[in-house]
Coordinates of C-alpha atoms in Angstrom, one line a residue:
M266 CA -115.9 -30.2 29.6
R267 CA -118.2 -27.9 31.3
T268 CA -117.9 -26.7 34.7
P269 CA -119.5 -29.3 36.7
G270 CA -123.1 -28.8 37.6
D271 CA -123.8 -25.8 34.8
A272 CA -127.5 -25.4 35.4
A273 CA -127.4 -22.8 32.5
A274 CA -126.3 -25.0 29.7
V275 CA -129.1 -27.6 30.9
T276 CA -131.9 -24.9 31.0
A277 CA -130.9 -24.2 27.6
A278 CA -131.0 -27.7 26.2
Q279 CA -134.5 -28.2 27.8
R280 CA -135.7 -25.0 26.5
G281 CA -134.3 -26.2 22.9
E282 CA -132.1 -23.5 22.1
P283 CA -129.9 -24.0 19.1
G284 CA -127.0 -26.2 19.6
A285 CA -127.3 -26.6 23.4
L286 CA -128.4 -30.3 23.5
D287 CA -125.5 -31.5 21.5
A288 CA -123.2 -29.3 23.2
L289 CA -124.4 -30.9 26.6
V290 CA -124.3 -34.2 25.2
A291 CA -121.0 -33.8 24.2
D292 CA -119.9 -32.4 27.4
Y293 CA -120.8 -35.3 29.3
L294 CA -119.6 -38.0 27.3
P295 CA -116.4 -38.3 28.7
L296 CA -117.8 -38.4 32.0
V297 CA -120.3 -41.0 31.3
Y298 CA -117.9 -43.0 29.0
N299 CA -115.2 -43.3 32.0
V300 CA -118.0 -44.2 34.5
V301 CA -119.1 -47.1 32.5
G302 CA -115.7 -48.0 30.8
R303 CA -114.3 -48.8 34.4
A304 CA -117.4 -49.8 35.7
L305 CA -117.4 -52.7 33.1
G306 CA -113.9 -53.3 32.7
G307 CA -114.0 -52.6 28.9
H308 CA -116.9 -55.3 28.3
P309 CA -117.8 -55.4 24.6
D310 CA -121.3 -53.9 25.6
T311 CA -119.4 -50.7 27.0
D312 CA -120.3 -48.5 23.5
D313 CA -123.5 -49.7 23.7
V314 CA -124.1 -49.1 27.4
V315 CA -123.0 -45.4 26.8
Q316 CA -124.9 -44.8 24.0
E317 CA -128.1 -46.0 25.7
T318 CA -127.3 -44.0 28.9
M319 CA -127.2 -40.9 27.0
L320 CA -130.1 -41.7 24.8
R321 CA -132.2 -42.2 28.2
A322 CA -130.9 -38.7 29.4
V323 CA -132.4 -37.1 25.8
D324 CA -135.4 -38.3 25.8
G325 CA -136.0 -37.6 30.1
L326 CA -134.3 -34.5 30.1
A327 CA -137.6 -32.5 29.4
K328 CA -139.1 -34.1 32.8
L329 CA -135.9 -33.2 34.7
Q330 CA -137.1 -30.2 37.6
D331 CA -134.0 -29.4 39.3
P332 CA -131.0 -28.3 36.3
E333 CA -128.3 -28.5 39.1
S334 CA -129.0 -32.2 39.7
F335 CA -128.4 -33.0 36.3
R336 CA -124.9 -34.6 36.6
S337 CA -126.0 -36.4 39.5
W338 CA -129.4 -37.7 37.7
L339 CA -127.0 -38.7 34.7
L340 CA -125.1 -41.0 37.1
V341 CA -127.7 -42.9 38.3
I342 CA -129.0 -43.2 34.7
A343 CA -125.7 -45.0 33.7
M344 CA -125.3 -46.6 36.9
N345 CA -128.8 -48.6 36.1
Q346 CA -127.7 -49.7 32.7
V347 CA -124.2 -50.8 33.9
R348 CA -126.4 -52.9 36.8
D349 CA -128.8 -54.5 34.1
R350 CA -125.7 -55.3 32.1
H351 CA -124.5 -57.6 35.3
R352 CA -127.9 -58.9 36.0
R353 CA -127.6 -60.0 32.0
N354 CA -124.2 -61.8 33.0
T355 CA -123.1 -62.2 29.6
P356 CA -119.4 -64.1 30.7
L357 CA -116.5 -62.3 28.7
P358 CA -114.7 -64.7 26.6
V359 CA -111.5 -66.5 27.8
D360 CA -108.0 -66.7 26.7
H361 CA -106.5 -69.8 28.3
E362 CA -103.1 -68.7 26.8
V363 CA -102.9 -65.8 29.5
L364 CA -101.9 -68.0 32.3
D365 CA -98.3 -66.5 32.4
R366 CA -99.4 -62.7 31.7
A367 CA -99.7 -60.1 34.5
D368 CA -102.2 -58.4 32.7
P369 CA -104.8 -60.8 30.8
G370 CA -107.0 -59.9 28.4
A371 CA -107.5 -56.4 26.0
D372 CA -109.6 -54.1 28.1
F373 CA -110.5 -51.0 29.5
A374 CA -107.4 -51.4 31.7
D375 CA -105.4 -51.5 28.8
Y376 CA -107.1 -48.9 26.9
A377 CA -106.4 -46.5 29.6
I378 CA -102.8 -47.5 29.8
T379 CA -102.1 -47.2 26.2
R380 CA -103.9 -43.3 25.6
L381 CA -102.6 -42.2 28.7
Q382 CA -99.0 -43.2 28.7
L383 CA -99.1 -44.9 32.0
R384 CA -96.5 -45.7 33.7
G385 CA -95.3 -47.1 37.4
Q386 CA -97.6 -46.9 40.0
R387 CA -100.2 -45.2 37.8
R388 CA -99.9 -48.3 35.3
E389 CA -100.2 -50.6 38.4
V390 CA -103.4 -48.8 39.6
V391 CA -105.2 -48.9 36.7
A392 CA -103.9 -52.7 35.7
A393 CA -105.2 -53.8 39.4
T394 CA -109.0 -52.6 38.4
R395 CA -109.1 -55.9 36.7
W396 CA -108.7 -57.8 40.2
I397 CA -111.7 -56.3 41.9
G398 CA -115.7 -57.5 41.9
D399 CA -118.5 -55.8 39.9
D400 CA -119.7 -54.0 42.9
E401 CA -116.0 -52.7 43.8
R402 CA -115.6 -51.7 40.2
E403 CA -118.8 -50.0 40.0
L404 CA -117.9 -47.8 43.1
L405 CA -114.0 -47.4 41.9
S406 CA -115.8 -46.0 38.8
L407 CA -117.3 -43.2 40.8
W408 CA -114.6 -42.5 43.3
W409 CA -112.2 -42.4 40.5
L410 CA -114.0 -39.2 39.3
E411 CA -114.4 -38.0 42.6
S412 CA -110.7 -38.3 43.1
V413 CA -109.9 -35.9 39.8
G414 CA -112.6 -33.5 41.0
R415 CA -115.4 -34.3 38.5
I416 CA -118.1 -35.4 40.7
T417 CA -118.9 -34.9 44.3
R418 CA -119.2 -37.5 47.5
A419 CA -122.6 -36.8 47.7
E420 CA -123.5 -37.3 43.8
L421 CA -121.1 -40.7 44.5
A422 CA -123.4 -42.0 47.2
E423 CA -126.4 -40.5 45.1
A424 CA -125.5 -42.7 42.4
L425 CA -125.3 -46.1 44.4
D426 CA -128.1 -45.3 46.4
L427 CA -126.0 -45.0 49.7
T428 CA -126.0 -42.9 52.8
P429 CA -122.7 -40.8 52.6
Q430 CA -121.6 -42.4 55.6
H431 CA -122.2 -45.8 54.1
A432 CA -120.4 -45.0 51.0
A433 CA -117.2 -44.0 53.0
V434 CA -117.2 -47.2 54.6
R435 CA -117.7 -49.0 51.2
V436 CA -114.9 -46.6 49.5
Q437 CA -112.2 -47.3 52.6
R438 CA -113.2 -51.0 52.0
M439 CA -112.9 -50.8 47.8
K440 CA -109.4 -48.9 48.1
A441 CA -108.2 -51.6 50.6
Q442 CA -109.3 -54.0 48.0
L443 CA -107.8 -52.2 45.2
D444 CA -103.8 -52.1 47.2
A445 CA -104.5 -56.0 47.5
A446 CA -104.8 -56.1 43.8
R447 CA -102.0 -53.7 43.1
V448 CA -99.4 -56.2 45.1
V449 CA -101.2 -58.9 42.6
V450 CA -100.0 -57.0 39.6
R451 CA -96.4 -56.7 40.7
V452 CA -96.3 -60.1 42.3
L453 CA -97.3 -61.9 38.8
A454 CA -95.0 -59.6 37.0
M455 CA -91.8 -61.1 38.9
P456 CA -90.2 -64.2 38.2
R457 CA -92.3 -66.9 39.8
C458 CA -91.0 -68.9 42.7
D459 CA -91.7 -72.2 43.0
D460 CA -94.7 -71.9 45.7
L461 CA -96.6 -69.3 43.6
A462 CA -96.4 -71.3 40.7
A463 CA -98.0 -74.2 43.0
V464 CA -100.5 -71.4 44.0
V465 CA -101.8 -70.4 40.4
S466 CA -101.6 -73.5 39.1
G467 CA -105.5 -74.0 38.4
W468 CA -105.5 -70.5 37.6
D469 CA -107.9 -70.1 34.1
G470 CA -105.9 -66.5 33.3
V471 CA -108.8 -64.8 34.5
P472 CA -108.7 -62.2 37.4
G473 CA -110.8 -62.5 40.6
A474 CA -111.5 -62.0 43.9
L475 CA -110.5 -65.5 45.0
W476 CA -107.1 -65.4 43.1
R477 CA -106.3 -62.1 44.5
K478 CA -106.7 -63.2 47.8
R479 CA -104.8 -66.6 47.4
I480 CA -102.1 -64.7 45.8
V481 CA -101.5 -61.6 48.4
R482 CA -102.0 -64.7 51.1
H483 CA -98.9 -65.9 49.3
A484 CA -97.3 -63.0 49.0
R485 CA -97.3 -61.9 52.5
E486 CA -95.4 -65.4 53.7
C487 CA -93.1 -65.7 50.8
D488 CA -89.6 -64.0 51.7
R489 CA -89.0 -63.2 47.7
C490 CA -92.7 -62.2 46.9
T491 CA -93.1 -60.0 49.8
R492 CA -91.4 -57.3 47.9
G493 CA -94.9 -56.7 45.9
F494 CA -95.8 -54.7 48.8
D495 CA -92.6 -52.3 49.4
D496 CA -92.9 -48.6 48.1
L497 CA -96.7 -48.8 47.7
A498 CA -97.7 -44.8 47.2
N499 CA -101.0 -43.7 48.6
V500 CA -103.5 -44.8 46.0
D501 CA -105.8 -41.7 46.5
G502 CA -102.5 -39.4 45.2
L503 CA -102.2 -41.8 42.4
V504 CA -105.4 -41.7 41.1
A505 CA -106.0 -38.1 41.1
R506 CA -103.0 -37.9 39.1
I507 CA -104.6 -40.0 36.3
P508 CA -106.8 -37.9 34.1
L509 CA -110.0 -39.2 32.2
V510 CA -109.7 -41.4 29.5
P511 CA -110.2 -39.3 26.4
L512 CA -112.8 -41.0 24.1
P513 CA -111.5 -43.1 21.3
P514 CA -110.8 -40.8 18.2
G515 CA -111.1 -41.8 14.7
L516 CA -114.4 -40.6 13.6
D517 CA -114.8 -40.6 10.1
L518 CA -117.4 -38.9 8.0
P519 CA -116.9 -40.3 4.7
G520 CA -119.6 -42.7 3.5
L521 CA -121.9 -42.3 7.0
D522 CA -125.3 -42.6 6.3
L523 CA -127.0 -39.6 7.4
L524 CA -131.0 -39.6 7.2
G525 CA -130.6 -40.9 3.8
Q526 CA -127.4 -39.1 2.2
T527 CA -123.9 -39.9 1.9
G528 CA -121.8 -36.8 2.8
T529 CA -118.1 -35.8 2.7
A530 CA -116.9 -33.3 5.3
V531 CA -113.7 -31.6 5.4
L532 CA -112.6 -31.6 9.1
P533 CA -109.5 -31.0 11.2
A534 CA -107.9 -34.6 11.7
D535 CA -109.7 -36.7 14.1
P536 CA -112.3 -34.1 15.8
A537 CA -114.9 -35.5 17.9
V538 CA -117.8 -34.6 15.5
V539 CA -121.5 -34.3 16.7
V540 CA -124.2 -34.0 13.4
Q541 CA -127.3 -32.6 14.1
P542 CA -130.3 -34.5 12.5
A543 CA -132.7 -32.7 10.5
T544 CA -136.1 -31.5 12.3
G545 CA -137.8 -34.2 14.2
S546 CA -135.6 -36.8 13.7
K547 CA -134.7 -39.5 16.3
A548 CA -131.3 -39.0 18.2
A549 CA -129.9 -42.1 17.3
I550 CA -127.2 -41.3 14.7
A551 CA -124.3 -43.3 15.7
V552 CA -120.6 -43.8 14.8
K553 CA -119.2 -47.3 16.2
K554 CA -115.5 -47.4 15.9
G555 CA -114.1 -50.4 17.8
F556 CA -114.8 -49.3 21.6
W557 CA -117.4 -46.5 21.3
A558 CA -120.8 -45.1 19.8
H559 CA -121.1 -41.7 19.7
A560 CA -124.7 -40.5 19.6
A561 CA -126.3 -37.5 18.4
A562 CA -129.2 -36.0 20.1
K563 CA -132.3 -35.0 19.1
P564 CA -134.2 -31.6 19.6
L565 CA -136.1 -31.6 23.0
V566 CA -139.0 -29.0 21.6
A567 CA -140.4 -29.0 18.4
A568 CA -140.1 -25.4 18.2
A569 CA -136.7 -25.3 18.7
A570 CA -136.2 -27.4 15.8
V571 CA -135.8 -24.4 13.3
A572 CA -132.3 -24.5 14.3
A573 CA -131.7 -27.8 13.2
V574 CA -129.8 -28.1 9.6
A575 CA -129.8 -30.9 8.0
G576 CA -126.2 -32.2 8.0
G577 CA -125.1 -29.6 9.7
V578 CA -121.7 -30.2 11.2
V579 CA -120.8 -29.0 15.1
L580 CA -117.0 -29.6 15.6
L581 CA -116.2 -30.5 19.2
P582 CA -112.6 -31.3 19.9
N583 CA -111.6 -32.8 23.1
D584 CA -108.8 -30.1 23.9
P585 CA -110.4 -27.3 21.2
P586 CA -107.8 -25.1 19.8
P587 CA -107.9 -21.3 19.4
P588 CA -111.2 -20.1 17.5
L589 CA -110.9 -20.0 13.9
P590 CA -111.6 -17.1 11.9
V591 CA -114.6 -16.6 10.4
A592 CA -113.5 -16.5 7.1
A593 CA -112.7 -20.0 6.8
P594 CA -115.7 -22.0 6.6
V595 CA -116.5 -25.8 6.8
A596 CA -116.8 -27.0 3.5
V597 CA -119.6 -29.6 3.2
T598 CA -120.7 -31.7 0.5
T599 CA -123.8 -33.4 0.3
T600 CA -125.4 -35.9 -2.3
T601 CA -128.8 -37.4 -2.8
T602 CA -128.5 -41.4 -2.3
A603 CA -130.4 -42.9 -5.2
T604 CA -132.3 -45.2 -2.9
A605 CA -134.5 -42.4 -1.3
T606 CA -136.4 -43.4 1.6
T607 CA -140.0 -42.0 2.5
A608 CA -138.7 -38.7 4.1
P609 CA -139.6 -35.7 2.9
T610 CA -137.3 -34.4 0.1
T611 CA -138.4 -30.3 0.2
T612 CA -135.3 -29.8 2.4
A613 CA -133.1 -32.8 0.9
T614 CA -132.7 -31.7 -3.0
T615 CA -129.7 -29.7 -3.0
T616 CA -127.5 -31.7 -4.5
T617 CA -124.2 -29.3 -3.8
T618 CA -123.1 -27.1 -1.1
T619 CA -119.8 -25.3 -1.5
T620 CA -118.0 -22.5 0.2
S621 CA -119.2 -20.2 -2.9
A622 CA -121.6 -17.8 -2.1
T623 CA -124.4 -20.3 -2.3
T624 CA -126.4 -20.2 1.3
T625 CA -128.5 -23.6 0.5
A626 CA -128.3 -25.6 3.7
Q627 CA -125.4 -23.9 4.7
P628 CA -125.3 -24.0 8.6
V629 CA -125.4 -20.6 10.3
V630 CA -121.6 -19.9 12.5
A631 CA -121.5 -17.2 15.1
A632 CA -118.8 -15.3 14.9
P633 CA -116.4 -16.4 18.0
P634 CA -115.0 -13.6 20.0
P635 CA -111.7 -12.8 18.7
P636 CA -108.6 -14.8 20.8
R637 CA -106.6 -12.8 23.2
P638 CA -103.1 -12.5 22.8
P639 CA -101.3 -14.9 25.3
A640 CA -99.4 -13.2 28.3
A641 CA -95.5 -12.3 27.7
A642 CA -93.7 -15.1 28.6
S643 CA -91.1 -15.7 31.5
A644 CA -88.8 -18.1 31.3
K645 CA -88.5 -18.2 35.0
K646 CA -92.3 -18.8 35.4
G647 CA -93.7 -22.5 35.1
V648 CA -96.4 -25.0 36.1
S649 CA -97.1 -28.3 37.1
T650 CA -99.8 -30.0 35.2
W651 CA -101.6 -33.2 34.2
H652 CA -103.7 -33.4 31.1
F653 CA -107.2 -32.0 31.3
D654 CA -109.7 -30.3 29.0
G655 CA -107.8 -26.8 27.7
V656 CA -104.3 -27.9 28.8
T657 CA -102.6 -26.9 25.5
R658 CA -104.7 -23.6 25.5
A659 CA -104.1 -23.0 29.2
L660 CA -100.3 -23.4 28.6
S661 CA -100.2 -21.1 25.6
D662 CA -102.4 -18.6 27.8
I663 CA -100.1 -18.0 30.9
G664 CA -97.0 -17.0 29.5
A665 CA -95.1 -19.9 31.2
G666 CA -91.6 -20.9 30.0
W667 CA -91.4 -24.2 30.9
V668 CA -93.8 -27.2 32.4
Y669 CA -93.6 -30.5 33.8
N670 CA -95.7 -33.3 34.9
W671 CA -93.9 -35.4 37.2
A672 CA -92.9 -37.9 34.5
T673 CA -90.1 -38.9 31.8
T674 CA -92.2 -37.6 28.9
P675 CA -95.0 -35.3 28.6
E676 CA -97.4 -38.2 28.0
N677 CA -100.6 -37.0 27.2
V678 CA -99.8 -33.3 27.7
Q679 CA -99.5 -31.3 24.4
V680 CA -96.8 -29.0 25.1
P681 CA -97.4 -25.6 22.8
P682 CA -94.3 -24.4 21.0
G683 CA -92.1 -22.3 23.0
V684 CA -92.7 -23.6 26.4
E685 CA -90.1 -26.2 27.7
Y686 CA -90.8 -29.5 28.7
V687 CA -88.7 -30.8 32.2
P688 CA -89.1 -34.3 32.5
M689 CA -88.3 -36.3 36.0
I690 CA -87.3 -39.3 37.5
W691 CA -89.8 -39.5 40.3
G692 CA -88.9 -42.5 42.1
A693 CA -86.5 -45.3 42.4
K694 CA -88.8 -47.4 40.3
A695 CA -88.3 -45.3 37.3
V696 CA -84.4 -45.6 37.3
T697 CA -84.6 -48.1 34.4
P698 CA -82.5 -48.0 31.3
A699 CA -85.9 -47.0 29.2
D700 CA -86.9 -44.1 31.3
L701 CA -83.4 -43.1 31.4
E702 CA -83.2 -43.1 27.8
A703 CA -86.7 -41.4 27.6
V704 CA -85.5 -38.3 29.6
A705 CA -82.5 -37.6 27.7
R706 CA -84.7 -37.2 24.4
Q707 CA -86.6 -34.6 26.3
G708 CA -83.8 -31.6 26.7
T709 CA -81.0 -30.7 28.4
T710 CA -82.4 -30.3 32.4
L711 CA -83.7 -33.3 34.5
L712 CA -85.4 -33.0 37.7
G713 CA -84.6 -35.7 40.7
F714 CA -86.7 -37.4 42.7
N715 CA -90.2 -36.0 43.9
E716 CA -90.7 -35.6 47.7
P717 CA -88.7 -38.7 48.8
D718 CA -88.8 -37.4 52.3
L719 CA -92.7 -38.3 52.2
A720 CA -93.7 -42.0 52.1
E721 CA -97.1 -41.8 50.3
Q722 CA -94.5 -40.0 47.7
S723 CA -91.3 -41.5 46.2
N724 CA -90.6 -42.7 49.7
M725 CA -86.3 -42.9 49.6
T726 CA -84.0 -43.0 52.0
V727 CA -81.2 -40.9 51.6
E728 CA -78.7 -43.6 50.9
Q729 CA -81.1 -45.2 48.6
A730 CA -81.1 -42.1 46.7
L731 CA -77.4 -41.5 46.7
D732 CA -76.9 -45.1 45.3
L733 CA -79.1 -44.6 42.6
W734 CA -77.8 -41.1 41.7
P735 CA -74.8 -41.8 39.5
R736 CA -77.4 -43.6 36.7
L737 CA -79.2 -40.0 36.6
Q738 CA -75.8 -38.0 36.5
A739 CA -74.9 -40.5 33.5
T740 CA -77.7 -38.7 31.1
G741 CA -75.0 -35.7 31.1
M742 CA -78.1 -33.3 31.6
R743 CA -78.5 -30.8 34.0
L744 CA -79.3 -32.1 37.4
G745 CA -81.6 -31.0 39.9
S746 CA -81.6 -32.2 43.3
P747 CA -84.2 -34.5 44.8
A748 CA -87.4 -32.0 45.8
V749 CA -88.1 -32.5 49.6
A750 CA -91.8 -31.5 50.7
H751 CA -90.4 -29.3 53.5
S752 CA -87.5 -28.8 55.8
A753 CA -84.9 -28.1 52.6
D754 CA -83.3 -25.6 55.0
K755 CA -83.1 -27.5 58.2
P756 CA -79.3 -28.8 59.4
G757 CA -79.8 -32.6 59.7
G758 CA -82.8 -32.9 57.2
W759 CA -83.5 -35.0 54.5
L760 CA -82.1 -32.9 52.0
D761 CA -79.1 -31.6 53.7
R762 CA -78.1 -35.4 54.4
F763 CA -78.3 -35.9 51.0
M764 CA -76.4 -33.1 49.9
A765 CA -73.6 -34.0 52.4
G766 CA -73.7 -37.4 51.0
A767 CA -73.3 -36.4 47.7
E768 CA -70.4 -34.1 48.4
Q769 CA -68.7 -37.0 50.3
R770 CA -69.3 -39.3 47.3
G771 CA -68.1 -36.9 44.5
L772 CA -71.4 -36.8 43.1
R773 CA -72.9 -33.6 40.9
V774 CA -76.1 -31.5 41.8
D775 CA -76.5 -28.7 39.3
F776 CA -79.2 -27.0 41.4
I777 CA -81.4 -27.3 44.6
A778 CA -85.4 -28.2 43.8
L779 CA -87.5 -28.3 46.6
H780 CA -91.5 -27.4 47.5
W781 CA -93.0 -25.2 49.8
Y782 CA -97.3 -25.1 50.9
G783 CA -97.8 -22.4 53.2
S784 CA -100.6 -22.5 55.9
D785 CA -100.9 -18.9 56.4
F786 CA -103.5 -17.3 53.8
G787 CA -102.7 -13.9 54.6
P788 CA -101.0 -10.8 53.3
A789 CA -98.0 -12.2 55.0
A790 CA -97.5 -15.6 53.3
V791 CA -95.3 -14.2 50.3
G792 CA -92.5 -13.1 53.1
H793 CA -93.1 -16.7 54.6
L794 CA -92.1 -17.9 51.3
K795 CA -89.3 -15.4 50.5
N796 CA -87.8 -16.3 53.9
Y797 CA -87.4 -19.9 53.3
L798 CA -86.1 -19.5 50.0
D799 CA -83.5 -17.4 51.4
A800 CA -82.4 -19.6 53.8
V801 CA -82.2 -22.7 51.6
S802 CA -79.7 -20.2 48.9
A803 CA -77.3 -19.6 51.6
R804 CA -77.2 -22.9 52.9
Y805 CA -76.3 -24.5 49.8
G806 CA -75.0 -21.7 47.7
L807 CA -76.7 -23.3 44.4
P808 CA -79.2 -22.1 42.0
V809 CA -82.9 -22.8 43.6
W810 CA -85.8 -24.2 41.2
L811 CA -89.0 -24.2 43.2
T812 CA -90.6 -26.7 41.6
E813 CA -94.1 -26.9 43.6
Y814 CA -95.6 -24.1 45.4
S815 CA -99.1 -22.8 46.5
L816 CA -101.3 -22.5 49.9
M817 CA -102.4 -25.3 51.7
D818 CA -103.1 -26.1 55.1
F819 CA -102.7 -29.3 56.5
S820 CA -102.5 -28.8 60.0
G821 CA -105.8 -30.4 60.9
G822 CA -105.8 -33.8 59.6
G823 CA -107.2 -32.9 56.3
V824 CA -106.5 -30.3 53.8
R825 CA -107.6 -26.6 54.2
Y826 CA -107.7 -24.2 51.2
P827 CA -107.5 -20.4 50.5
D828 CA -110.8 -18.6 49.6
E829 CA -110.5 -17.4 45.8
R830 CA -109.4 -13.9 46.6
Q831 CA -106.5 -14.9 49.1
L832 CA -105.5 -17.5 46.8
A833 CA -105.6 -14.7 43.5
D834 CA -103.7 -12.4 45.9
F835 CA -100.8 -15.0 46.8
A836 CA -100.6 -15.8 43.3
G837 CA -99.9 -12.7 41.8
G838 CA -97.7 -11.5 44.9
S839 CA -95.5 -14.5 45.3
S840 CA -95.2 -14.6 41.2
R841 CA -93.9 -10.9 41.2
M842 CA -91.6 -11.6 44.3
L843 CA -90.2 -14.7 42.6
E844 CA -89.4 -13.1 39.4
G845 CA -87.3 -10.7 41.0
L846 CA -85.1 -13.2 43.0
P847 CA -81.9 -13.4 41.9
Y848 CA -80.5 -17.0 42.6
L849 CA -84.3 -18.6 41.9
E850 CA -83.9 -19.7 38.5
R851 CA -87.2 -21.1 37.9
Y852 CA -90.8 -21.6 39.8
A853 CA -93.6 -23.7 38.8
W854 CA -96.9 -23.4 40.5
F855 CA -99.1 -26.0 41.7
A856 CA -101.2 -26.9 39.8
L857 CA -102.3 -25.4 36.4
P858 CA -105.5 -27.6 36.0
A859 CA -108.4 -26.1 38.5
D860 CA -110.6 -29.5 37.4
K861 CA -110.9 -30.1 41.2
P862 CA -111.1 -27.7 44.4
G863 CA -108.1 -26.7 45.4
T864 CA -105.2 -24.0 44.0
G865 CA -105.9 -24.6 40.3
L866 CA -105.2 -21.7 38.0
Y867 CA -107.2 -22.9 34.8
L868 CA -110.8 -24.0 34.4
P869 CA -111.8 -27.0 32.2
G870 CA -111.6 -25.6 28.7
G871 CA -108.6 -23.6 29.2
T872 CA -110.3 -20.5 31.0
P873 CA -108.3 -18.7 34.0
N874 CA -110.1 -18.2 37.3
R875 CA -109.2 -15.5 39.5
A876 CA -105.7 -16.8 40.5
G877 CA -104.9 -18.1 36.8
E878 CA -105.5 -14.5 35.6
A879 CA -103.2 -13.0 38.7
Y880 CA -100.5 -15.5 38.1
R881 CA -100.8 -14.8 34.2
A882 CA -100.2 -11.2 34.9
T883 CA -96.5 -11.5 36.0
G884 CA -94.0 -11.9 33.6

């Protein structure tokens, strides 16, 4: 996806520059698909609403006066289409056999859980979206994008025709309903007590606000079902770590009717494909594949149509690989059908186009810039990441020796060869036979619980962590301590008490894992970090892994971030310092993606920002 607010791309499409409109449509399709999919809950009309939104945007783009407002304008169109679908109020079919299932129906939530391979509380959040109303789901679809940095609060408010103040109130109310829905998902997944069975005896299996309220009321009053409220992590943090749902794959070109022609294209496996129509054609080439329709775009300005080539193919993968050499052209075979249409045939008489010297109907391909070599790999240097557009390219480029994603498996992060993936048991809910078996398949090293000293993270007592630790130890993997958020060097702190308890119980801890975030954004920050690590190393006498670190100031009630120069200076200075610490085995920056404001290193598409270049240079 392009950098949000790319006015230059919008202006290029308005001028009719070759390929600009196709690129713009492809860039924003994932955003529209996620907004509509979540707002409609995966209704069968989702693909039609997505397609209609994009076609309306294409038709109206020439009249858009402010290119910077394109994204908010597109969101308004999408929400209007969603509301129009709600007004028609076509009911979903009811499966009366879902009474005893916690997650009824096959919908956008199911699709998201499957495609993103979600587990634990992130999975519960997505499943809970079924239990809120249409208005709240519309708001949720936009707030989700705000949480992952794809849109701003101002754009959210504008899309819903609200003031920012009213939007803030609505968001808080929606999050409260979502938390209640998370409790419902948990309670229905438990063995049912007699009272709960009586409460849901008349339920038809369709999630709804009334049943949400009844089940939550029961859970508050039931000694057994009240466990549904235990250890609920902060929903903001969970949603921020759930990326956009990828567009459904599997678009097949063989046999596709393109402008009265039948073509066979030789393409990489499962690309997202946009086929540019011939001059003057309507933007309505749709390939329906189960969940969605991918519509190609029409030229906006007739004068720009000279660049349109019938049957031309533009490859737009979701996570593009390094550029292919120019000497490896795409082969396209085109044959006219026996049933000719009334379309002019002067540009469609060519029967065969191959990779030979013949240039008829061959798309003009500009020479891509030569890929730069990746940074020299450092075994110590690592990154934490979640999936984003370009994650594989970024991991290949930055020279990291290892990566983790707070999960038991890489999930939807494609780890390139030469980079070690290190799994984690995030919290108490992940200490299951399935998760322990999964981490054992990933390698030889295991990270323990994530920030158990924070209520909004794994939120564990020292005793709870010690009780569960033998199960992590039984994997036989090299085992890192729970990674505390702060005070790892303090006597009597969470980590200090854990290490003392582990020694008393004879438990094994092979290295210390910890996090550090500095609130001093000046040159002294590197020294502050080194002093902290020195103190931790001296206290425990074990190797140290710094598994999250960056600059963030939490002292003002919110979060304050450094500016671009401060972040880049610290990324370079700190990584050079860390490479030289003899007791420090590994370190990992938070985080690789810069798809929202903060401390990320690589922009969507896999291009490093200033801090990314500085971190990349170390090794």
